[in-house]
mmCIF file of C-alpha atoms and ligand atoms in Angstrom:
data_model
loop_
_atom_site.group_PDB
_atom_site.id
_atom_site.type_symbol
_atom_site.label_atom_id
_atom_site.label_comp_id
_atom_site.label_asym_id
_atom_site.label_seq_id
_atom_site.Cartn_x
_atom_site.Cartn_y
_atom_site.Cartn_z
ATOM 1 C CA MET U 1 112.590 102.075 84.107
ATOM 2 C CA ILE U 2 109.259 104.007 84.200
ATOM 3 C CA GLU U 3 108.821 107.552 85.385
ATOM 4 C CA LEU U 4 105.633 109.648 85.867
ATOM 5 C CA GLN U 5 105.820 113.250 86.406
ATOM 6 C CA HIS U 6 102.895 115.501 87.518
ATOM 7 C CA VAL U 7 100.475 113.477 85.396
ATOM 8 C CA SER U 8 96.848 114.346 85.132
ATOM 9 C CA LYS U 9 94.014 112.668 83.481
ATOM 10 C CA THR U 10 90.506 114.127 83.424
ATOM 11 C CA TYR U 11 87.201 112.658 82.040
ATOM 12 C CA GLY U 12 84.922 115.421 81.817
ATOM 13 C CA ASP U 13 85.167 117.315 85.051
ATOM 14 C CA ARG U 14 86.362 114.467 87.019
ATOM 15 C CA HIS U 15 90.270 113.956 87.758
ATOM 16 C CA ALA U 16 91.009 110.118 87.372
ATOM 17 C CA VAL U 17 94.589 110.623 88.011
ATOM 18 C CA ALA U 18 95.758 114.035 89.646
ATOM 19 C CA ASP U 19 99.302 115.377 89.446
ATOM 20 C CA LEU U 20 100.962 111.950 90.086
ATOM 21 C CA SER U 21 104.616 111.423 90.173
ATOM 22 C CA LEU U 22 105.997 108.031 90.195
ATOM 23 C CA ARG U 23 109.441 106.331 89.788
ATOM 24 C CA ILE U 24 109.449 102.603 89.265
ATOM 25 C CA GLY U 25 112.921 101.295 89.221
ATOM 26 C CA PRO U 26 114.000 97.963 87.222
ATOM 27 C CA GLY U 27 113.257 94.680 88.866
ATOM 28 C CA GLU U 28 110.736 96.383 91.429
ATOM 29 C CA LEU U 29 107.312 94.833 91.991
ATOM 30 C CA VAL U 30 105.246 97.718 92.704
ATOM 31 C CA VAL U 31 101.571 97.407 93.835
ATOM 32 C CA LEU U 32 99.133 100.105 93.129
ATOM 33 C CA ILE U 33 96.159 100.105 95.634
ATOM 34 C CA GLY U 34 93.329 102.121 96.708
ATOM 35 C CA PRO U 35 89.383 102.027 96.821
ATOM 36 C CA SER U 36 87.311 101.863 93.660
ATOM 37 C CA GLY U 37 87.744 104.607 91.362
ATOM 38 C CA SER U 38 90.774 105.895 93.076
ATOM 39 C CA GLY U 39 92.645 105.887 89.538
ATOM 40 C CA LYS U 40 94.605 102.637 89.797
ATOM 41 C CA SER U 41 93.497 101.168 86.241
ATOM 42 C CA THR U 42 94.095 104.543 84.478
ATOM 43 C CA THR U 43 97.592 104.858 85.866
ATOM 44 C CA LEU U 44 98.354 101.401 84.883
ATOM 45 C CA ARG U 45 96.966 102.104 81.459
ATOM 46 C CA LEU U 46 98.840 105.541 80.833
ATOM 47 C CA ILE U 47 101.963 103.615 81.105
ATOM 48 C CA ASN U 48 101.439 101.582 78.016
ATOM 49 C CA ARG U 49 99.343 104.114 76.414
ATOM 50 C CA LEU U 50 95.823 102.427 76.581
ATOM 51 C CA VAL U 51 95.014 105.628 77.997
ATOM 52 C CA GLU U 52 96.592 108.966 76.783
ATOM 53 C CA PHE U 53 97.253 111.510 79.704
ATOM 54 C CA ASP U 54 96.400 115.314 79.490
ATOM 55 C CA THR U 55 99.415 116.825 81.319
ATOM 56 C CA GLY U 56 102.659 115.867 82.540
ATOM 57 C CA SER U 57 105.162 113.221 81.390
ATOM 58 C CA VAL U 58 105.720 109.641 81.234
ATOM 59 C CA ARG U 59 108.866 108.130 80.341
ATOM 60 C CA PHE U 60 109.835 104.557 79.735
ATOM 61 C CA ALA U 61 113.613 103.393 79.519
ATOM 62 C CA GLY U 62 114.634 107.051 79.265
ATOM 63 C CA GLN U 63 112.429 108.134 76.729
ATOM 64 C CA ASP U 64 108.971 109.985 76.414
ATOM 65 C CA ILE U 65 106.514 107.058 75.962
ATOM 66 C CA ARG U 66 104.957 109.426 73.229
ATOM 67 C CA ALA U 67 108.229 108.779 71.349
ATOM 68 C CA PHE U 68 106.927 104.969 70.875
ATOM 69 C CA ALA U 69 104.351 103.825 68.611
ATOM 70 C CA PRO U 70 101.805 102.215 70.717
ATOM 71 C CA GLU U 71 102.217 98.474 69.402
ATOM 72 C CA VAL U 72 106.073 98.851 70.133
ATOM 73 C CA LEU U 73 105.373 100.030 73.688
ATOM 74 C CA ARG U 74 102.954 97.412 74.270
ATOM 75 C CA ARG U 75 105.642 94.495 73.025
ATOM 76 C CA ARG U 76 107.825 95.658 75.392
ATOM 77 C CA MET U 77 105.272 95.470 78.114
ATOM 78 C CA GLY U 78 103.365 92.486 78.987
ATOM 79 C CA TYR U 79 99.692 93.138 80.085
ATOM 80 C CA ALA U 80 97.261 90.930 81.935
ATOM 81 C CA ILE U 81 94.151 91.629 83.105
ATOM 82 C CA GLN U 82 91.374 90.095 85.285
ATOM 83 C CA SER U 83 89.135 88.981 82.558
ATOM 84 C CA VAL U 84 92.002 87.314 80.810
ATOM 85 C CA GLY U 85 90.805 87.893 77.251
ATOM 86 C CA LEU U 86 92.285 84.503 75.751
ATOM 87 C CA PHE U 87 90.962 84.101 72.462
ATOM 88 C CA PRO U 88 88.226 81.406 72.750
ATOM 89 C CA HIS U 89 88.813 79.667 69.335
ATOM 90 C CA TRP U 90 92.642 79.243 69.909
ATOM 91 C CA THR U 91 94.295 76.336 71.831
ATOM 92 C CA VAL U 92 96.257 77.591 74.878
ATOM 93 C CA ALA U 93 99.720 77.183 72.824
ATOM 94 C CA LYS U 94 98.351 79.640 70.019
ATOM 95 C CA ASN U 95 97.153 81.972 72.761
ATOM 96 C CA ILE U 96 100.353 82.021 74.412
ATOM 97 C CA GLY U 97 102.283 82.484 71.278
ATOM 98 C CA THR U 98 100.202 85.443 69.792
ATOM 99 C CA VAL U 99 102.923 88.344 70.594
ATOM 100 C CA PRO U 100 105.901 86.074 69.210
ATOM 101 C CA ARG U 101 103.945 85.419 65.973
ATOM 102 C CA LEU U 102 103.392 88.930 65.490
ATOM 103 C CA LEU U 103 106.825 89.573 66.008
ATOM 104 C CA GLY U 104 107.770 86.960 63.376
ATOM 105 C CA TRP U 105 109.488 84.421 65.580
ATOM 106 C CA PRO U 106 110.313 81.104 63.832
ATOM 107 C CA ALA U 107 107.819 78.255 64.568
ATOM 108 C CA ALA U 108 110.411 76.144 66.577
ATOM 109 C CA ARG U 109 111.427 79.275 68.883
ATOM 110 C CA ILE U 110 107.610 79.872 69.499
ATOM 111 C CA ALA U 111 107.062 76.216 70.409
ATOM 112 C CA ALA U 112 109.936 76.039 72.725
ATOM 113 C CA ARG U 113 108.888 79.465 74.559
ATOM 114 C CA VAL U 114 105.266 78.085 74.876
ATOM 115 C CA GLN U 115 106.626 74.860 76.453
ATOM 116 C CA ALA U 116 108.778 76.893 78.684
ATOM 117 C CA LEU U 117 106.117 79.015 79.992
ATOM 118 C CA LEU U 118 103.762 76.377 80.588
ATOM 119 C CA GLU U 119 106.198 74.903 82.647
ATOM 120 C CA LEU U 120 106.928 78.108 84.595
ATOM 121 C CA LEU U 121 103.361 78.557 85.371
ATOM 122 C CA GLN U 122 103.096 74.803 86.428
ATOM 123 C CA LEU U 123 100.817 73.525 83.678
ATOM 124 C CA ASP U 124 101.900 70.446 82.163
ATOM 125 C CA PRO U 125 102.527 71.164 78.429
ATOM 126 C CA GLY U 126 101.520 67.373 77.296
ATOM 127 C CA GLN U 127 98.191 67.771 78.826
ATOM 128 C CA PHE U 128 97.337 71.730 78.215
ATOM 129 C CA ALA U 129 98.887 73.009 75.245
ATOM 130 C CA ARG U 130 96.292 71.747 72.848
ATOM 131 C CA ARG U 131 93.150 72.575 74.848
ATOM 132 C CA TYR U 132 90.919 75.422 74.266
ATOM 133 C CA PRO U 133 90.098 78.129 77.032
ATOM 134 C CA HIS U 134 86.596 76.750 77.775
ATOM 135 C CA GLU U 135 88.346 73.533 78.664
ATOM 136 C CA LEU U 136 90.304 75.102 81.941
ATOM 137 C CA SER U 137 89.517 76.323 84.994
ATOM 138 C CA GLY U 138 89.316 79.966 85.912
ATOM 139 C CA GLY U 139 93.013 79.642 87.839
ATOM 140 C CA GLN U 140 94.396 77.563 84.800
ATOM 141 C CA GLN U 141 92.913 80.403 82.221
ATOM 142 C CA GLN U 142 94.461 82.997 84.528
ATOM 143 C CA ARG U 143 98.045 81.190 84.444
ATOM 144 C CA VAL U 144 97.561 81.179 80.624
ATOM 145 C CA GLY U 145 96.705 84.872 80.719
ATOM 146 C CA VAL U 146 100.093 85.483 82.583
ATOM 147 C CA ALA U 147 102.225 83.165 80.265
ATOM 148 C CA ARG U 148 100.644 85.057 77.246
ATOM 149 C CA ALA U 149 101.807 88.342 78.984
ATOM 150 C CA LEU U 150 105.180 87.010 79.441
ATOM 151 C CA ALA U 151 105.558 85.549 76.105
ATOM 152 C CA ALA U 152 107.886 87.872 74.342
ATOM 153 C CA ASP U 153 110.254 88.409 77.451
ATOM 154 C CA PRO U 154 108.741 91.979 77.932
ATOM 155 C CA GLU U 155 110.749 94.408 80.301
ATOM 156 C CA VAL U 156 107.552 95.364 82.143
ATOM 157 C CA LEU U 157 104.611 93.270 83.176
ATOM 158 C CA LEU U 158 101.488 95.558 83.895
ATOM 159 C CA MET U 159 98.766 93.292 85.869
ATOM 160 C CA ASP U 160 95.257 94.796 86.208
ATOM 161 C CA GLU U 161 93.424 92.892 89.178
ATOM 162 C CA PRO U 162 94.982 89.530 87.567
ATOM 163 C CA PHE U 163 93.615 87.534 90.423
ATOM 164 C CA GLY U 164 90.382 89.434 91.176
ATOM 165 C CA ALA U 165 87.802 86.771 89.995
ATOM 166 C CA LEU U 166 89.364 83.636 91.583
ATOM 167 C CA ASP U 167 88.539 81.773 94.712
ATOM 168 C CA PRO U 168 91.054 82.227 97.913
ATOM 169 C CA VAL U 169 93.046 79.199 97.058
ATOM 170 C CA THR U 170 93.593 79.423 93.764
ATOM 171 C CA ARG U 171 94.355 82.996 94.406
ATOM 172 C CA VAL U 172 96.964 82.316 96.658
ATOM 173 C CA ALA U 173 98.469 79.758 94.462
ATOM 174 C CA LEU U 174 98.934 82.151 91.811
ATOM 175 C CA GLN U 175 100.171 84.890 94.062
ATOM 176 C CA GLN U 176 102.955 82.445 95.039
ATOM 177 C CA ALA U 177 103.824 81.867 91.270
ATOM 178 C CA LEU U 178 104.034 85.342 90.308
ATOM 179 C CA LYS U 179 106.228 85.890 93.379
ATOM 180 C CA ARG U 180 108.426 83.198 92.149
ATOM 181 C CA ILE U 181 108.567 84.340 88.561
ATOM 182 C CA HIS U 182 109.454 87.716 89.911
ATOM 183 C CA ALA U 183 112.316 86.381 91.942
ATOM 184 C CA LEU U 184 113.457 84.280 89.047
ATOM 185 C CA SER U 185 113.241 86.927 86.176
ATOM 186 C CA GLY U 186 114.005 90.133 88.105
ATOM 187 C CA LYS U 187 111.088 91.682 85.748
ATOM 188 C CA THR U 188 109.747 95.075 86.508
ATOM 189 C CA ILE U 189 106.086 94.333 87.795
ATOM 190 C CA VAL U 190 103.415 97.005 88.173
ATOM 191 C CA LEU U 191 100.292 95.392 89.791
ATOM 192 C CA VAL U 192 96.950 96.770 90.519
ATOM 193 C CA THR U 193 94.723 95.290 93.334
ATOM 194 C CA HIS U 194 92.227 96.725 95.899
ATOM 195 C CA ASP U 195 93.207 93.413 98.343
ATOM 196 C CA ILE U 196 95.444 94.827 101.083
ATOM 197 C CA ASP U 197 96.519 91.052 101.804
ATOM 198 C CA GLU U 198 97.677 90.498 98.205
ATOM 199 C CA ALA U 199 99.405 94.111 98.144
ATOM 200 C CA LEU U 200 101.294 93.251 101.334
ATOM 201 C CA TYR U 201 102.211 89.775 100.332
ATOM 202 C CA LEU U 202 103.446 90.772 96.748
ATOM 203 C CA GLY U 203 104.644 94.141 96.769
ATOM 204 C CA SER U 204 108.356 95.261 97.262
ATOM 205 C CA ARG U 205 106.587 98.719 97.290
ATOM 206 C CA ILE U 206 103.036 99.792 97.794
ATOM 207 C CA VAL U 207 101.564 102.843 96.182
ATOM 208 C CA LEU U 208 98.239 103.874 97.732
ATOM 209 C CA LEU U 209 95.869 106.015 95.690
ATOM 210 C CA ARG U 210 92.947 108.123 96.854
ATOM 211 C CA ASP U 211 90.891 110.075 94.370
ATOM 212 C CA GLY U 212 93.565 110.024 91.566
ATOM 213 C CA ARG U 213 96.263 111.264 93.978
ATOM 214 C CA LEU U 214 99.219 109.506 95.815
ATOM 215 C CA VAL U 215 98.574 109.226 99.641
ATOM 216 C CA GLN U 216 101.520 107.013 100.289
ATOM 217 C CA ASP U 217 104.456 105.202 98.719
ATOM 218 C CA GLY U 218 106.701 102.769 100.555
ATOM 219 C CA SER U 219 107.486 99.251 101.538
ATOM 220 C CA PRO U 220 104.530 97.246 103.115
ATOM 221 C CA LEU U 221 106.382 97.542 106.427
ATOM 222 C CA ALA U 222 106.628 101.331 106.051
ATOM 223 C CA LEU U 223 102.707 101.711 105.445
ATOM 224 C CA LEU U 224 101.806 99.284 108.313
ATOM 225 C CA THR U 225 104.090 100.852 110.912
ATOM 226 C CA ARG U 226 104.129 104.623 109.772
ATOM 227 C CA PRO U 227 101.044 105.309 108.023
ATOM 228 C CA ALA U 228 100.913 108.604 106.346
ATOM 229 C CA ASP U 229 97.409 109.687 107.812
ATOM 230 C CA ASP U 230 94.207 108.099 109.147
ATOM 231 C CA PHE U 231 93.027 107.177 105.486
ATOM 232 C CA VAL U 232 96.061 104.804 105.278
ATOM 233 C CA THR U 233 95.311 103.223 108.689
ATOM 234 C CA ASP U 234 91.842 102.684 107.980
ATOM 235 C CA PHE U 235 92.461 101.465 104.340
ATOM 236 C CA LEU U 236 94.984 99.029 106.019
ATOM 237 C CA GLY U 237 92.184 97.772 108.435
ATOM 238 C CA ARG U 238 92.809 99.085 111.811
ATOM 239 C CA SER U 239 91.645 95.905 113.467
ATOM 240 C CA GLU U 240 93.831 93.576 111.708
ATOM 241 C CA LEU U 241 97.053 95.722 111.679
ATOM 242 C CA GLY U 242 98.811 93.671 114.335
ATOM 243 C CA LEU U 243 98.126 90.256 112.493
ATOM 244 C CA LYS U 244 99.140 91.675 109.050
ATOM 245 C CA ARG U 245 102.537 92.912 110.498
ATOM 246 C CA LEU U 246 103.117 89.371 111.953
ATOM 247 C CA ALA U 247 102.239 87.760 108.451
ATOM 248 C CA LEU U 248 105.286 89.846 107.136
ATOM 249 C CA GLY U 249 107.978 88.193 109.524
ATOM 250 C CA THR U 250 108.965 84.456 109.821
ATOM 251 C CA VAL U 251 109.620 82.388 112.909
ATOM 252 C CA ALA U 252 113.531 82.323 111.941
ATOM 253 C CA ASP U 253 113.449 86.022 112.600
ATOM 254 C CA ARG U 254 112.419 85.596 116.092
ATOM 255 C CA LEU U 255 113.775 82.270 117.457
ATOM 256 C CA ARG U 256 116.336 81.811 120.252
ATOM 257 C CA ALA U 257 119.014 79.772 118.425
ATOM 258 C CA GLY U 258 119.997 76.725 120.386
ATOM 259 C CA ASP U 259 116.998 76.903 122.889
ATOM 260 C CA GLN U 260 115.012 73.678 123.745
ATOM 261 C CA ALA U 261 111.325 73.263 123.994
ATOM 262 C CA ASP U 262 108.738 70.590 123.857
ATOM 263 C CA GLY U 263 105.822 70.434 121.344
ATOM 264 C CA GLU U 264 105.089 70.010 117.618
ATOM 265 C CA PRO U 265 108.058 71.989 115.955
ATOM 266 C CA LEU U 266 107.508 75.086 113.850
ATOM 267 C CA ARG U 267 109.376 75.558 110.594
ATOM 268 C CA GLY U 268 111.835 78.443 110.576
ATOM 269 C CA ASP U 269 110.272 79.682 107.357
ATOM 270 C CA THR U 270 106.689 79.770 108.742
ATOM 271 C CA ASN U 271 105.387 83.289 108.956
ATOM 272 C CA LEU U 272 104.684 84.692 112.485
ATOM 273 C CA ARG U 273 100.930 84.788 111.851
ATOM 274 C CA GLU U 274 100.685 81.058 111.366
ATOM 275 C CA ALA U 275 103.094 80.507 114.370
ATOM 276 C CA LEU U 276 100.734 82.433 116.464
ATOM 277 C CA SER U 277 98.006 79.986 115.578
ATOM 278 C CA ALA U 278 100.215 76.924 116.407
ATOM 279 C CA PHE U 279 100.888 78.431 119.992
ATOM 280 C CA PHE U 280 97.155 78.621 120.568
ATOM 281 C CA VAL U 281 96.403 75.278 118.735
ATOM 282 C CA GLN U 282 99.015 73.460 121.029
ATOM 283 C CA GLY U 283 98.442 75.470 124.281
ATOM 284 C CA ARG U 284 102.287 76.172 124.911
ATOM 285 C CA GLU U 285 104.276 79.424 125.344
ATOM 286 C CA CYS U 286 107.349 78.070 123.940
ATOM 287 C CA LEU U 287 107.811 75.878 120.654
ATOM 288 C CA PRO U 288 110.778 74.249 119.100
ATOM 289 C CA VAL U 289 111.972 75.212 115.631
ATOM 290 C CA VAL U 290 113.414 73.428 112.854
ATOM 291 C CA ASP U 291 114.698 74.086 109.441
ATOM 292 C CA ALA U 292 113.044 72.573 106.174
ATOM 293 C CA ARG U 293 115.062 69.167 106.615
ATOM 294 C CA GLY U 294 114.148 68.700 110.036
ATOM 295 C CA GLN U 295 117.143 69.868 111.996
ATOM 296 C CA HIS U 296 116.758 71.565 115.372
ATOM 297 C CA LEU U 297 117.331 75.248 115.060
ATOM 298 C CA GLY U 298 116.117 76.621 118.389
ATOM 299 C CA ALA U 299 112.999 77.888 120.222
ATOM 300 C CA LEU U 300 110.202 80.251 119.638
ATOM 301 C CA HIS U 301 108.840 82.181 122.710
ATOM 302 C CA LEU U 302 105.233 83.596 122.499
ATOM 303 C CA THR U 303 106.527 86.753 124.528
ATOM 304 C CA ASP U 304 109.050 87.446 121.697
ATOM 305 C CA LEU U 305 106.512 86.780 118.784
ATOM 306 C CA LEU U 306 104.034 89.295 120.523
ATOM 307 C CA ALA U 307 106.752 91.930 121.088
ATOM 308 C CA ALA U 308 107.726 91.294 117.163
ATOM 309 C CA ARG U 309 108.385 94.048 114.951
ATOM 310 C CA PRO U 310 109.106 91.939 111.980
ATOM 311 C CA ALA U 311 112.115 93.136 109.735
ATOM 312 C CA ASP U 312 111.498 93.897 106.033
ATOM 313 C CA PRO U 313 110.466 91.188 103.985
ATOM 314 C CA PRO U 314 113.688 89.949 101.997
ATOM 315 C CA ALA U 315 114.206 91.689 98.492
ATOM 316 C CA ALA U 316 113.652 89.503 95.568
ATOM 317 C CA ALA U 317 116.632 87.944 94.205
ATOM 318 C CA THR U 318 117.395 88.790 90.545
ATOM 319 C CA GLY U 319 118.220 86.394 87.572
ATOM 320 C CA GLU U 320 117.429 85.975 83.943
ATOM 321 C CA GLY U 321 116.042 83.653 81.382
ATOM 322 C CA VAL U 322 112.388 83.913 82.231
HETATM 323 P P1 LIG M 1 90.316 102.262 89.873
HETATM 324 O O1 LIG M 1 90.966 101.255 88.844
HETATM 325 O O2 LIG M 1 90.951 102.695 91.242
HETATM 326 O O3 LIG M 1 88.944 101.502 90.360
HETATM 327 P P2 LIG M 1 89.905 103.937 87.454
HETATM 328 O O4 LIG M 1 91.272 104.394 87.069
HETATM 329 O O5 LIG M 1 89.170 102.785 86.926
HETATM 330 O O6 LIG M 1 90.005 103.457 89.177
HETATM 331 O O7 LIG M 1 88.975 105.081 87.358
HETATM 332 C C1 LIG M 1 89.171 106.333 88.248
HETATM 333 C C2 LIG M 1 88.123 107.381 87.723
HETATM 334 O O8 LIG M 1 88.029 107.554 86.473
HETATM 335 C C3 LIG M 1 86.596 106.947 88.306
HETATM 336 O O9 LIG M 1 85.981 107.836 88.754
HETATM 337 C C4 LIG M 1 86.285 106.374 86.893
HETATM 338 O O10 LIG M 1 84.779 106.459 86.797
HETATM 339 C C5 LIG M 1 86.664 107.351 85.706
HETATM 340 N N1 LIG M 1 87.136 106.501 84.723
HETATM 341 C C6 LIG M 1 87.778 105.903 84.263
HETATM 342 N N2 LIG M 1 87.835 105.487 82.678
HETATM 343 C C7 LIG M 1 86.934 106.125 82.434
HETATM 344 C C8 LIG M 1 86.346 106.451 81.007
HETATM 345 N N3 LIG M 1 86.966 105.817 79.983
HETATM 346 N N4 LIG M 1 85.351 107.587 80.864
HETATM 347 C C9 LIG M 1 85.148 108.105 81.958
HETATM 348 N N5 LIG M 1 85.318 107.968 83.205
HETATM 349 C C10 LIG M 1 86.380 107.195 83.398
#
């Protein structure tokens, strides 16, 4: 879907991106991560031609991106950024409908699309469609920004630190919303962050950059368990690696089916990091496990949890209509 080959971009004598090659397939959620100044935003902006590269090639849907007029390319690729950039004197509905209006959609189709997107982002259309950006919280503005980026049903969603300025609770809620949208829509998403937990939670693939160069490209589990070098290990945060690995697995991966145990039950879909705290809180070495309806599934033993090498997180399902 998107292919960068030996792409470089310099500003003065400084390489922002250096000899970067990357293939992003349809339906992937790829997270670009790295320290500040490592070239993440520049890489993202090369893809929709907000930045022109010096050497190499960038292809989209099988064609050189220079063959597309920039505005055509940008309509096929939604773009959401940290500062949101909502138009302050336009209502939420008008903001979301920006690109469909440019494309000349009939008013009824735009209204239906705005309604569907507000629902998807869990904003009640009756309450929010007619509000102005200053009447929204930061998290609500960010949801509107994501809805606007999705409005014309773009094939690709490019997101630059979209949740960077939010408080942790709102941030987690929006990460969950994005994961759901990705699973429902099967859209190709490229997201920039410097937050490793966000990358591990969201990414089906993580691309770690340093000084404009690719250091490692792989699944969250591959980066955690097979870091390419000390920089990767340091970046992922050596001290928390064990816990981060645990957060990738669920109780259901480790339970002994049919076993019995006493204590407050864990749900099978709880991640192993949360399960570990439940063991400490309850002071037990074995806990019962139930499914979402409360049916007994088995038991989780603390020893099995500590020995855990969690399986890869499940791949997102694909679908249409978002
Ligand atoms: P990141 O997103 O990882 O923080 P960027 O892609 O924004 O990194 O920047 C990579 C490097 O390129 C940095 O050293 C930055 O200062 C430089 N850079 C980015 N944009 C410009 C610009 N428009 N003019 C000059 N230097 C830039």
